PDB file of C-alpha atoms in Angstrom:
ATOM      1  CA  UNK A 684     -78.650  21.642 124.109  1.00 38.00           C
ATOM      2  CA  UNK A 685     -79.242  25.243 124.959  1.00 43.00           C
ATOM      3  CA  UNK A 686     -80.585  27.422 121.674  1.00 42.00           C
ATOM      4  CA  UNK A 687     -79.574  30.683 121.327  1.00 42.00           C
ATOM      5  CA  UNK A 688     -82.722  32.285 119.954  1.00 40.00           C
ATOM      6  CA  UNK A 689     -82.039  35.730 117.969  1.00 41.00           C
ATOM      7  CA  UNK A 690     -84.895  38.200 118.932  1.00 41.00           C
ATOM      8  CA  UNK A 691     -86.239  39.702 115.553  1.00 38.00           C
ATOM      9  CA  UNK A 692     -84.767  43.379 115.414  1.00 41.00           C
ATOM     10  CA  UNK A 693     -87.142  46.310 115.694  1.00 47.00           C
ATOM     11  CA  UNK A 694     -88.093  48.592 113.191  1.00 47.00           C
ATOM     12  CA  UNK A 695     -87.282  52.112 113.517  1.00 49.00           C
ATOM     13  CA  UNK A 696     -89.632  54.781 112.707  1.00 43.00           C
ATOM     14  CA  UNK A 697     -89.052  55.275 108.932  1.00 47.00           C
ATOM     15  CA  UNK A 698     -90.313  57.337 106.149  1.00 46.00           C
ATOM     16  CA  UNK A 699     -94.029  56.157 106.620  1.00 54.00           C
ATOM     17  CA  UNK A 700     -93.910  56.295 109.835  1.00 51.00           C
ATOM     18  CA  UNK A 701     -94.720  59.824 111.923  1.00 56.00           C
ATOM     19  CA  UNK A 702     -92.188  62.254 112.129  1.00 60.00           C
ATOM     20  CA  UNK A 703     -89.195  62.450 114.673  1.00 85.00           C
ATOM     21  CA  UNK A 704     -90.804  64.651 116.752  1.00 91.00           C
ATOM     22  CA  UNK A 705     -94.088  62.927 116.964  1.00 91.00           C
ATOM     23  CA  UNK A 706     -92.375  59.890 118.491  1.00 93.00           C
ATOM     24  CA  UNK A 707     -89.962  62.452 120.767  1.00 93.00           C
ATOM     25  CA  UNK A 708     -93.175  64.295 122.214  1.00 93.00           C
ATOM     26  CA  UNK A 709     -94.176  60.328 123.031  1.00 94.00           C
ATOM     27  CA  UNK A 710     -91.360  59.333 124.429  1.00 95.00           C
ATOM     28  CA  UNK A 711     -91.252  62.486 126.920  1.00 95.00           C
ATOM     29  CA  UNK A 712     -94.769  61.906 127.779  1.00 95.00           C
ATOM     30  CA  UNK A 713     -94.482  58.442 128.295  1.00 97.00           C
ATOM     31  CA  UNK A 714     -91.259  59.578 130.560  1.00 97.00           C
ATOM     32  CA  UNK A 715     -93.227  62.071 132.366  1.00 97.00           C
ATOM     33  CA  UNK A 716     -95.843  59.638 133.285  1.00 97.00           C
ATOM     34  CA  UNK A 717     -93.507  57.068 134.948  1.00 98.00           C
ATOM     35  CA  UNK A 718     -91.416  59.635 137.204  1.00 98.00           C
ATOM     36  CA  UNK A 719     -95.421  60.845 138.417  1.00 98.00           C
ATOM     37  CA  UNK A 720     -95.893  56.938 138.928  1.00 98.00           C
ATOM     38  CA  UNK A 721     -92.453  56.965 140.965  1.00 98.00           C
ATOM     39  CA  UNK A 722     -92.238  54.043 138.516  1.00 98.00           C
ATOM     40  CA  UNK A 723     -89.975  52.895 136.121  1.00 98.00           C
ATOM     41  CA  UNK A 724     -91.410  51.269 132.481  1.00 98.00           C
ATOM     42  CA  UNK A 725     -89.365  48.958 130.400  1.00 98.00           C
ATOM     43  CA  UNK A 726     -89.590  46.404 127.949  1.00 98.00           C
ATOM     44  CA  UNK A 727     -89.639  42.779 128.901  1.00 98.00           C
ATOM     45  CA  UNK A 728     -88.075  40.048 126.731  1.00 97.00           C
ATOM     46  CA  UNK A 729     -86.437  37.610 129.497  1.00 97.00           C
ATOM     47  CA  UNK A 730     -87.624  34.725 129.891  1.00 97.00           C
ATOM     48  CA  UNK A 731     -87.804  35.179 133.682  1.00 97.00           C
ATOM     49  CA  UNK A 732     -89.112  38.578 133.168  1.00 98.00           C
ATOM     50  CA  UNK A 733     -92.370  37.147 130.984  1.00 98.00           C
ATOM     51  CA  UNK A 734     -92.842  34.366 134.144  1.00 97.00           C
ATOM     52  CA  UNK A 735     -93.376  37.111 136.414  1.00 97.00           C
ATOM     53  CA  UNK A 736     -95.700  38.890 133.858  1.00 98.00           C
ATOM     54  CA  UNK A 737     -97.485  36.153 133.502  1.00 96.00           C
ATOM     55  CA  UNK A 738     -97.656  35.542 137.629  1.00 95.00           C
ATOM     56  CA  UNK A 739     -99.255  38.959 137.618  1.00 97.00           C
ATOM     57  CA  UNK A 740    -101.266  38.797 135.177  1.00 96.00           C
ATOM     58  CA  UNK A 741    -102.745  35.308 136.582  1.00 93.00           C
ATOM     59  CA  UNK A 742    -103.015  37.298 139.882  1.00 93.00           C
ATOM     60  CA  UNK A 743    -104.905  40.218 138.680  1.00 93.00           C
ATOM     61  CA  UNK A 744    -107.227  38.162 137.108  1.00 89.00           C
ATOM     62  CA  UNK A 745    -107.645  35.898 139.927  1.00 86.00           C
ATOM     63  CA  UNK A 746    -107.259  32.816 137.005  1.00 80.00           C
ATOM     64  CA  UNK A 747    -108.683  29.430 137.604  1.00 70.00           C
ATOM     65  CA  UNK A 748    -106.714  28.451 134.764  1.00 66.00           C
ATOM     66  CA  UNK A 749    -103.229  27.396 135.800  1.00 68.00           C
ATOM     67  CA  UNK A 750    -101.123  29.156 133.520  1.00 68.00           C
ATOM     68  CA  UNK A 751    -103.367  32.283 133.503  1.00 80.00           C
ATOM     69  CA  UNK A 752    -104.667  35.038 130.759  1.00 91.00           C
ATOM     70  CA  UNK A 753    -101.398  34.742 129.351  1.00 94.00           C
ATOM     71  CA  UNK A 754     -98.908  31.638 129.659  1.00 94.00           C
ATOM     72  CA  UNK A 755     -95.393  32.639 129.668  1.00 96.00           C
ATOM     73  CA  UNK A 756     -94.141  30.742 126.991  1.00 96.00           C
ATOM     74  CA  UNK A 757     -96.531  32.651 124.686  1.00 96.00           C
ATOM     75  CA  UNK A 758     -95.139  35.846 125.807  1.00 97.00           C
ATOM     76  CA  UNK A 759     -91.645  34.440 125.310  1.00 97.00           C
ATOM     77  CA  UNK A 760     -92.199  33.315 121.623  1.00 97.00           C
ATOM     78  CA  UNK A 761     -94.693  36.862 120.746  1.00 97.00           C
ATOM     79  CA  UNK A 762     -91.127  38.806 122.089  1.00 97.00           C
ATOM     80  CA  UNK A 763     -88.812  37.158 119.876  1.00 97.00           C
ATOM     81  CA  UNK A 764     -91.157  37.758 116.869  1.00 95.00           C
ATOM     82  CA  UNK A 765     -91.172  41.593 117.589  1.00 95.00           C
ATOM     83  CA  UNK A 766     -94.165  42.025 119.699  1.00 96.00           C
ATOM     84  CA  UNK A 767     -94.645  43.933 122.858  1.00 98.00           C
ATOM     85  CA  UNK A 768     -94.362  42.997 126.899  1.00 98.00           C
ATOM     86  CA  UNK A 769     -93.843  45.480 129.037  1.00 98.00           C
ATOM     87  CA  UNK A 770     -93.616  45.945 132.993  1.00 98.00           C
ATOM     88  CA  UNK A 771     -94.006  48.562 135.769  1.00 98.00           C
ATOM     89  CA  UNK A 772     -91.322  48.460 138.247  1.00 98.00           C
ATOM     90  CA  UNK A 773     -90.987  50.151 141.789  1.00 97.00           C
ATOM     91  CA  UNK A 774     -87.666  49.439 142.344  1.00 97.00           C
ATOM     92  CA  UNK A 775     -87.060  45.685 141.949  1.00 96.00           C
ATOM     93  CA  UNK A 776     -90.915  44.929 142.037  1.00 98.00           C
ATOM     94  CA  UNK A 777     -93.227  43.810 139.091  1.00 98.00           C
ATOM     95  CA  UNK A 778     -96.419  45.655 139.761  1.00 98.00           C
ATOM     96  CA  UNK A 779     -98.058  46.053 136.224  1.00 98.00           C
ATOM     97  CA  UNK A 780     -98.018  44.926 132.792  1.00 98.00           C
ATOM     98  CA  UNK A 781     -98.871  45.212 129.421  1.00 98.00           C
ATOM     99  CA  UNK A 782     -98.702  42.954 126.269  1.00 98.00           C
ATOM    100  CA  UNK A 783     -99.342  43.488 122.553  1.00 97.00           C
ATOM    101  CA  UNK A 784     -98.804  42.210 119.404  1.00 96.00           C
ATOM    102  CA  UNK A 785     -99.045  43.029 115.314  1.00 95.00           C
ATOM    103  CA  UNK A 786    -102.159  43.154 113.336  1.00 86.00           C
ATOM    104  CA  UNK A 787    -101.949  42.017 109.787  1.00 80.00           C
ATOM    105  CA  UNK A 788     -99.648  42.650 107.666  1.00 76.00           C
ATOM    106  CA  UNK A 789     -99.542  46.408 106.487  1.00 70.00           C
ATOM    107  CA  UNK A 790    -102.208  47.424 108.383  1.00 67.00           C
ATOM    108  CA  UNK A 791     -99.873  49.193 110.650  1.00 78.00           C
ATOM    109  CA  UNK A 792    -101.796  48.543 113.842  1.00 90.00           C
ATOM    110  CA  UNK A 793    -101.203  46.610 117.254  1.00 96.00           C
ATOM    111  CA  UNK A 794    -103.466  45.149 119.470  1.00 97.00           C
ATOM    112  CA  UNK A 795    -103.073  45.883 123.120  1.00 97.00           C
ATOM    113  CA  UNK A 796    -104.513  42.087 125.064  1.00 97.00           C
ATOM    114  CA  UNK A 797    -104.264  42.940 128.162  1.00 97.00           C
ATOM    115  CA  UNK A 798    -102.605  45.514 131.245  1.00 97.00           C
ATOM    116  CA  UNK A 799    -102.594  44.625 134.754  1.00 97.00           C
ATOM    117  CA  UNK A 800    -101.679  46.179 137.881  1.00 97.00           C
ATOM    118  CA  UNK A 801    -101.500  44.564 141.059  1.00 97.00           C
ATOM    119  CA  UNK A 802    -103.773  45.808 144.212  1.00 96.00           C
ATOM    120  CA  UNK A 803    -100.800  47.693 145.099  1.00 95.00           C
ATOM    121  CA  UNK A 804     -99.938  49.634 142.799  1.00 96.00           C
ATOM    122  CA  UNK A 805    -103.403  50.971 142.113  1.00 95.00           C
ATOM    123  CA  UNK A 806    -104.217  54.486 142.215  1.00 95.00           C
ATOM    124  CA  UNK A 807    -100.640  56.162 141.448  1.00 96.00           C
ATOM    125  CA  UNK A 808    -100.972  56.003 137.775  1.00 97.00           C
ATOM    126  CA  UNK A 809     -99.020  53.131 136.693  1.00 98.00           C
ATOM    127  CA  UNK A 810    -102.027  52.002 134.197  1.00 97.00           C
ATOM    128  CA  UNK A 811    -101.347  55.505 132.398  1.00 97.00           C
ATOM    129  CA  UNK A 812     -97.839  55.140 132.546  1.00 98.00           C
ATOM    130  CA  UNK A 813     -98.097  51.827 130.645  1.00 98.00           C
ATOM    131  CA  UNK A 814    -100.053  52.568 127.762  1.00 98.00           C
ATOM    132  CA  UNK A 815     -98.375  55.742 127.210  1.00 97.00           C
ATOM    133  CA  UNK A 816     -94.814  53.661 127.068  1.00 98.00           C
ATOM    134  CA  UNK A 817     -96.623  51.411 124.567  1.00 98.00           C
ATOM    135  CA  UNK A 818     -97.391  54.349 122.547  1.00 96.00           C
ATOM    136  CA  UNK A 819     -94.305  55.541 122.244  1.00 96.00           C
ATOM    137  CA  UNK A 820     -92.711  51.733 121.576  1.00 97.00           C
ATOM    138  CA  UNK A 821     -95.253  52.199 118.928  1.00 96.00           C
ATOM    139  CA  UNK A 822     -95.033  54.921 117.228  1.00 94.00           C
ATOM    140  CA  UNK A 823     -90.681  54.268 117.072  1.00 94.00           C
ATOM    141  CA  UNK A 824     -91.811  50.958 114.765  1.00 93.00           C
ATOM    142  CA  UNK A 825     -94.369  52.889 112.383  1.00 91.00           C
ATOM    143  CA  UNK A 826     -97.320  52.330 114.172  1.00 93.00           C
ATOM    144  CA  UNK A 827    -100.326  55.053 114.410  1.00 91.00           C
ATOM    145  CA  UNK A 828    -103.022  52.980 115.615  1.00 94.00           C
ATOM    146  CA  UNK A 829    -103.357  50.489 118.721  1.00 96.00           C
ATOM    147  CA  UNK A 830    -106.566  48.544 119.266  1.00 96.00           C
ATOM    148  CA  UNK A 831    -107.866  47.185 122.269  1.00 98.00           C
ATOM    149  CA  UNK A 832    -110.761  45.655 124.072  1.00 97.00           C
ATOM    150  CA  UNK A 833    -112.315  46.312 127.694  1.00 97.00           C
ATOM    151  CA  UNK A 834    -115.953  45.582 129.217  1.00 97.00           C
ATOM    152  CA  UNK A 835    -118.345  48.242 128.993  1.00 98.00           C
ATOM    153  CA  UNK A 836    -119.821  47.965 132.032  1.00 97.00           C
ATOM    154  CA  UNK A 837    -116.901  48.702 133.746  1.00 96.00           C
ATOM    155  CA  UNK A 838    -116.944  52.276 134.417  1.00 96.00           C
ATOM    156  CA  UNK A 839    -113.373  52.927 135.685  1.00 95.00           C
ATOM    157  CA  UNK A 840    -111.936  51.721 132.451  1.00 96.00           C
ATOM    158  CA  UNK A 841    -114.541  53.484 129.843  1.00 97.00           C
ATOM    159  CA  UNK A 842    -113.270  56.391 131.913  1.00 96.00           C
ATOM    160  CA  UNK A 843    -109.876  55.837 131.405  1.00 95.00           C
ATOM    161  CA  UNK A 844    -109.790  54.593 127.827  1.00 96.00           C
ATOM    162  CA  UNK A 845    -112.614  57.320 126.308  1.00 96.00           C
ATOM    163  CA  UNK A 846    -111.811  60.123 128.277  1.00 93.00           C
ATOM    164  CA  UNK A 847    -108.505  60.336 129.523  1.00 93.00           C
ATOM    165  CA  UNK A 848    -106.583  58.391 126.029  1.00 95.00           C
ATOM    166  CA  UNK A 849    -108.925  59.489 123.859  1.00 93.00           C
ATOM    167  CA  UNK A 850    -109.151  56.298 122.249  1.00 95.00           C
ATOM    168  CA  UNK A 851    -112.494  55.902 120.260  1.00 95.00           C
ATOM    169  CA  UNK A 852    -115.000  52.809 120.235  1.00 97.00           C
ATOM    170  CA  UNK A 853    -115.557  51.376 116.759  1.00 97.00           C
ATOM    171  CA  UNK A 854    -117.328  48.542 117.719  1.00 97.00           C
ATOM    172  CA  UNK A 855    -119.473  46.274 120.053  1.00 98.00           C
ATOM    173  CA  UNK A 856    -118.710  42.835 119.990  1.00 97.00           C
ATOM    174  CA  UNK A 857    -121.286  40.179 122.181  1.00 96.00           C
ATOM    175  CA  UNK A 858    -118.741  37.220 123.823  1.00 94.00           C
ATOM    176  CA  UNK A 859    -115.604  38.103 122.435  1.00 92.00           C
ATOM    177  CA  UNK A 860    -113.925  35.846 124.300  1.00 89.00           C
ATOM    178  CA  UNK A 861    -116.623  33.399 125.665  1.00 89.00           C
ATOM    179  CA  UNK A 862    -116.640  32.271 129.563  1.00 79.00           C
ATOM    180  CA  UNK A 863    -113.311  32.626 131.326  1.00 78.00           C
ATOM    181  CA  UNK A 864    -114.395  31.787 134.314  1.00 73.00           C
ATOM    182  CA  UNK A 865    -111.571  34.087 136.231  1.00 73.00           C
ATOM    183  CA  UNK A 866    -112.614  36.215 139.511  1.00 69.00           C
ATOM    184  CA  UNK A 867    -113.397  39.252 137.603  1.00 76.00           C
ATOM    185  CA  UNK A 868    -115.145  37.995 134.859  1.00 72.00           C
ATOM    186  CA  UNK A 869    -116.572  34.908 136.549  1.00 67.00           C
ATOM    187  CA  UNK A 870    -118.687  32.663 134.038  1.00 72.00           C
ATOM    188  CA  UNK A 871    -121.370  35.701 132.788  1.00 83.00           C
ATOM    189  CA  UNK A 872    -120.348  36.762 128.762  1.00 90.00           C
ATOM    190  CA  UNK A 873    -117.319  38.595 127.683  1.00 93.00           C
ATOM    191  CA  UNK A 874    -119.076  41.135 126.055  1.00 96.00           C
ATOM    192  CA  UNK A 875    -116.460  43.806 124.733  1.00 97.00           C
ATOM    193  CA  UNK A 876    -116.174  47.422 123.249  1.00 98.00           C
ATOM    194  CA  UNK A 877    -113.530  47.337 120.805  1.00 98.00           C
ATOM    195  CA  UNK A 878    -111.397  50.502 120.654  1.00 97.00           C
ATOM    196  CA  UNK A 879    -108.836  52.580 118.131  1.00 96.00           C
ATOM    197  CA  UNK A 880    -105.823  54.839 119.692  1.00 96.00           C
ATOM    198  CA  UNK A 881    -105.237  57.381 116.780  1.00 94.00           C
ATOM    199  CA  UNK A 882    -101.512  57.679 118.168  1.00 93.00           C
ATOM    200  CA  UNK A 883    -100.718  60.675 115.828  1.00 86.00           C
ATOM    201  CA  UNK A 884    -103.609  63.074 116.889  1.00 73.00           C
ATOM    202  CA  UNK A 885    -102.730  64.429 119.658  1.00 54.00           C
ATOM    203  CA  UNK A 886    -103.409  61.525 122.179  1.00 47.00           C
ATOM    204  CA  UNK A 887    -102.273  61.231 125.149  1.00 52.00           C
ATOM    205  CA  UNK A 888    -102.899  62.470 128.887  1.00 54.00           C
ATOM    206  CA  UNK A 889    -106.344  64.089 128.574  1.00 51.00           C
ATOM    207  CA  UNK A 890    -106.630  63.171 124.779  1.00 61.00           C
ATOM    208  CA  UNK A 891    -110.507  62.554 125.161  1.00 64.00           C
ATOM    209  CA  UNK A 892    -112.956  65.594 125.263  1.00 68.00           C
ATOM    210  CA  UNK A 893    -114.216  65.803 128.682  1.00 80.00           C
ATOM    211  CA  UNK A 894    -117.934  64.995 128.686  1.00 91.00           C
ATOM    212  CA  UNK A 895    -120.771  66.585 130.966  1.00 94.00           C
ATOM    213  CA  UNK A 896    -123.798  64.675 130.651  1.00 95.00           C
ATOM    214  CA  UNK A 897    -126.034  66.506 132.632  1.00 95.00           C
ATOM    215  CA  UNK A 898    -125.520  69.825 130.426  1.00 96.00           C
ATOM    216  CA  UNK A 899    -125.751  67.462 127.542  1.00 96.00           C
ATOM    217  CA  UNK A 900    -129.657  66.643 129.435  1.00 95.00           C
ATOM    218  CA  UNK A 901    -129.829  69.696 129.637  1.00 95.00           C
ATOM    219  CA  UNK A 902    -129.387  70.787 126.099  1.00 95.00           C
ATOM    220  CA  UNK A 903    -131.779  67.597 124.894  1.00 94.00           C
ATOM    221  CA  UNK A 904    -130.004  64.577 125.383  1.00 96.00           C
ATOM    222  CA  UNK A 905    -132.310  61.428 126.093  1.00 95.00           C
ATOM    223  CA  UNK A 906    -131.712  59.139 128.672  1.00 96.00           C
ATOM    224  CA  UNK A 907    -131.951  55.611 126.911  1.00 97.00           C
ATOM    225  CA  UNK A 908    -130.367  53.371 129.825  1.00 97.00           C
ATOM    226  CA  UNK A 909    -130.246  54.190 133.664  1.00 97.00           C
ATOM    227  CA  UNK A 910    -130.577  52.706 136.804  1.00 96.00           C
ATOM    228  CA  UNK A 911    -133.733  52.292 139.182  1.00 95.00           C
ATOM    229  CA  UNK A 912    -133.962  53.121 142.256  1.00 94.00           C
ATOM    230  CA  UNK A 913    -133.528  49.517 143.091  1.00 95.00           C
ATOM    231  CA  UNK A 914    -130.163  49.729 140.782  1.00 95.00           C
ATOM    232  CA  UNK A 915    -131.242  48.227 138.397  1.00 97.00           C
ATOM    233  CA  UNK A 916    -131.372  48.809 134.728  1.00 97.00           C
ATOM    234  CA  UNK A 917    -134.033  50.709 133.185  1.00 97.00           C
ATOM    235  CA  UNK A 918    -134.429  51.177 129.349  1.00 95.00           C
ATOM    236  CA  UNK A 919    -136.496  54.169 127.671  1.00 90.00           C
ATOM    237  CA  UNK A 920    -137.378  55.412 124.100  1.00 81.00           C
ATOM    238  CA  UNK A 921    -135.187  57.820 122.711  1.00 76.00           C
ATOM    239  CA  UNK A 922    -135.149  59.618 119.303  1.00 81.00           C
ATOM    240  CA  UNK A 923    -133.167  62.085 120.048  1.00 88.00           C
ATOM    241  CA  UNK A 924    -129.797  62.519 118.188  1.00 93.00           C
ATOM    242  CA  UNK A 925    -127.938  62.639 121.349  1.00 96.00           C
ATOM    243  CA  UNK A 926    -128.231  59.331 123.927  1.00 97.00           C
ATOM    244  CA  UNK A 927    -127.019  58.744 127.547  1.00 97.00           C
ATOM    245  CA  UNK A 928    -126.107  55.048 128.551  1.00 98.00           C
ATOM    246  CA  UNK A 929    -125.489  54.032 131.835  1.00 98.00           C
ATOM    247  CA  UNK A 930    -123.285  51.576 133.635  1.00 98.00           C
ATOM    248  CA  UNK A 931    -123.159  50.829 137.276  1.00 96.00           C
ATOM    249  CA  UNK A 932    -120.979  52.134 139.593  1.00 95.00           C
ATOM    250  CA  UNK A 933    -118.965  49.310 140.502  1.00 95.00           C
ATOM    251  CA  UNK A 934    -119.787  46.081 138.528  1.00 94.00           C
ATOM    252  CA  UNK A 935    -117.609  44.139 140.029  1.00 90.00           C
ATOM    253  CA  UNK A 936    -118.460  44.407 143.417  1.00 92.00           C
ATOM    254  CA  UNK A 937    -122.083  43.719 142.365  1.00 93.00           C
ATOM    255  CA  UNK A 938    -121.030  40.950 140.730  1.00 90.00           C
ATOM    256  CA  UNK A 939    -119.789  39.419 144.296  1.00 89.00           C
ATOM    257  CA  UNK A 940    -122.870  41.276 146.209  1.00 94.00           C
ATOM    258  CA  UNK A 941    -125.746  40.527 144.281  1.00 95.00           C
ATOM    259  CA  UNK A 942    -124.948  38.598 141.230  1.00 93.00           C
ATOM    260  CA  UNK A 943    -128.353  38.445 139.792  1.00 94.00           C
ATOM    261  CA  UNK A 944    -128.544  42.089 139.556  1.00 96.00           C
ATOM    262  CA  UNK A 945    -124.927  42.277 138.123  1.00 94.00           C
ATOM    263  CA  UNK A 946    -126.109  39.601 135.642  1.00 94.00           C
ATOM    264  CA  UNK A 947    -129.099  41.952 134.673  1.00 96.00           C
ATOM    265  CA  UNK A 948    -126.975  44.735 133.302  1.00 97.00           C
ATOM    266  CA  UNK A 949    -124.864  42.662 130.705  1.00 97.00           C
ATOM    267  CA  UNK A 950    -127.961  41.853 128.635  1.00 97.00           C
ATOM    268  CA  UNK A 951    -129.251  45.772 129.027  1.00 98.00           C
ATOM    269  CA  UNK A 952    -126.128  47.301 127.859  1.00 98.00           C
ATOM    270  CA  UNK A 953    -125.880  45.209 124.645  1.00 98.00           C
ATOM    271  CA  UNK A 954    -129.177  45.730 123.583  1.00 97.00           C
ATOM    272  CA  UNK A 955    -129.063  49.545 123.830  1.00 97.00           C
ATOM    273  CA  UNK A 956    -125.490  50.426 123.683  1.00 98.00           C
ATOM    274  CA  UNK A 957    -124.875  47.668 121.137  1.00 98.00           C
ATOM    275  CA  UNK A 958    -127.633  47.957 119.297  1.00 96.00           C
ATOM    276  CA  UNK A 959    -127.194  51.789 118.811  1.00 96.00           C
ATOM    277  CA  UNK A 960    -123.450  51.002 117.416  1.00 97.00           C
ATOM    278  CA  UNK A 961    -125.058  48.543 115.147  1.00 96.00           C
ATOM    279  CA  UNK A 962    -127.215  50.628 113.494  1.00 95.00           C
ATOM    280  CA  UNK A 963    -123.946  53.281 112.865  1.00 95.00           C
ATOM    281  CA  UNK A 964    -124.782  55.634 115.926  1.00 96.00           C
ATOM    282  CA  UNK A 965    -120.951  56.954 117.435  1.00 97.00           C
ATOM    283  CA  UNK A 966    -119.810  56.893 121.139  1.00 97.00           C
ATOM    284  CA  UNK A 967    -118.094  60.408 121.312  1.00 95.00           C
ATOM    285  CA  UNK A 968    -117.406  60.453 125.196  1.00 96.00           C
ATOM    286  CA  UNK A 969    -117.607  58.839 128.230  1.00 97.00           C
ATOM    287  CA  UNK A 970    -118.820  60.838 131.703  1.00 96.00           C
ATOM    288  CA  UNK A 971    -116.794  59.842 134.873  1.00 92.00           C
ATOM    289  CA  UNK A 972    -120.732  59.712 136.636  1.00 95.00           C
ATOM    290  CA  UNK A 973    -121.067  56.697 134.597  1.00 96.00           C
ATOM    291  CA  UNK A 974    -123.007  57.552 131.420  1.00 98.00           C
ATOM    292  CA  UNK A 975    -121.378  56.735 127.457  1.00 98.00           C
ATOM    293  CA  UNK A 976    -122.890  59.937 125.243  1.00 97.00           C
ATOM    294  CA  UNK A 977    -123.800  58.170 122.078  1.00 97.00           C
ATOM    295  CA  UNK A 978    -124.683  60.046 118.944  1.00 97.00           C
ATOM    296  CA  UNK A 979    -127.101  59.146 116.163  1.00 93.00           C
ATOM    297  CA  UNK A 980    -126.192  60.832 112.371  1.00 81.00           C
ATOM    298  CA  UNK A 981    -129.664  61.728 112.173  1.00 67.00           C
ATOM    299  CA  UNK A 982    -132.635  61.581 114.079  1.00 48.00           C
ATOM    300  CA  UNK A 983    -134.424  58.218 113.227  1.00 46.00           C
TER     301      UNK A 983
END
């Protein structure tokens, strides 16, 4: 017998939530992104809708695991307890995706999993155009924070996430996921940088506060992580109050090129970035050349 399933009805922005016109300047943001994207950016609660998510998703990822990062009966059962799928559309073709669902209770969060986009959709925005549709969904149910995690050492994303959301890294957590042995991640550690998306404070489309690191060197900022000549990561002592940390330029392609170098940088970047987060130091910024700009409350 075929179960009609009632989907549990949103919330509407209410008295605790933000304003009206906090979620209206969302909501025309989140527009303006999708007609730059030539895209269109809807919800997803269909149960063949979530299949194809979850095709995509397994596709992005390159997923030995059959059903992917995100089986489509999960999606299915997180949408019809209130949670969030969305897609990118050109026309009648999937060609991102993003899912989310509720922290605890009262906390007045969401946690962003994952976004996708396939190879051919890159590079016309549709990762922007995502997110800022989930902000808006967002902040229409109450919301003023969404959380999410990404690898450090990928520079494209710390980019994206520090400097052009604005969203701000509260903490660095080794193996958050353990192996996943998928073709981007293959079977190194999942180390993560978890992140906070103050929705009401202005983010948004150039939300971050562009960073120049080499004024920062300049002005006294210490170099604590680079690469060698031979690319490979290089630490140095730094008391300074301000701290560069770099990534590679591309470490997924060095993953595939020269794996033992890729390997090297994973262990680098969690002893110095994560160990400077551990001890309460702040990532304020992220520099498109590929260094995070860490500061220390005081000089230790």
């Amino acid at each position: 017998m075929n179960e009609r399933v009632p989907r549990i009805p949103s919330a509407p922005a209410g008295t605790d939530g933000p304003p009206p016109p906090v979620v209206a300047r969302a909501e025309r943001a989140a527009a303006e992104a999708a007609r730059e994207a030539k895209a269109t950016v809807r919800e997803l609660t269909e149960v063949g809708d979530l299949a194809a998510v979850s095709a995509l998703l397994r596709s992005v990822w390159r997923s030995e695991r059959g059903d992917g990062p995100v089986p489509a009966e999960l999606l299915r059962a997180m949408t019809v307890a209130g949670n969030y799928v969305s897609g990118a559309f050109d026309g009648e073709e999937l060609l991102g995706a993003c899912f989310g669902f509720f922290g605890a209770p009262g906390h007045g969060s969401l946690h962003s999993h994952i976004t996708g986009v396939l190879p051919a959709g890159l590079g016309r925005g549709l990762g922007l155009a995502l997110k800022l549709h989930q902000r808006a969904w967002a902040l229409r149910r109450g919301v003023d924070t969404v959380s999410w995690t990404f690898d450090p050492l990928v520079r494209r994303n710390a980019h994206f996430n520090l400097a052009k959301l604005g969203a701000r890294p509260v903490r660095y957590v080794p193996d958050f996921y353990g192996p996943l042995h998928d073709g981007i991640n293959g079977a190194e550690a999942t180390d993560r940088l978890l992140v906070a998306w103050d929705l009401t404070g202005g983010a948004g489309p150039g939300g971050g506060a562009p960073v120049d690191a080499a004024a920062l060197r300049a002005r006294g900022a210490v170099p604590v992580l680079s690469a060698g000549a031979d690319g490979r990561p290089v630490t140095g002592a730094g008391r300074g109050s301000v701290l560069l940390v770099a990534v590679p330029p591309d470490i997924e392609g060095l993953r595939r090129s020269d794996p033992a170098l890729g390997r090297a940088w994973r262990p680098a970047v969690r002893e110095v970035l994560g160990g400077l987060m551990a001890e309460g130091a702040e990532v304020t910024g992220f520099d498109r050349t590929g260094w995070y700009v860490v500061e220390r409350k005081r000089d230790s």
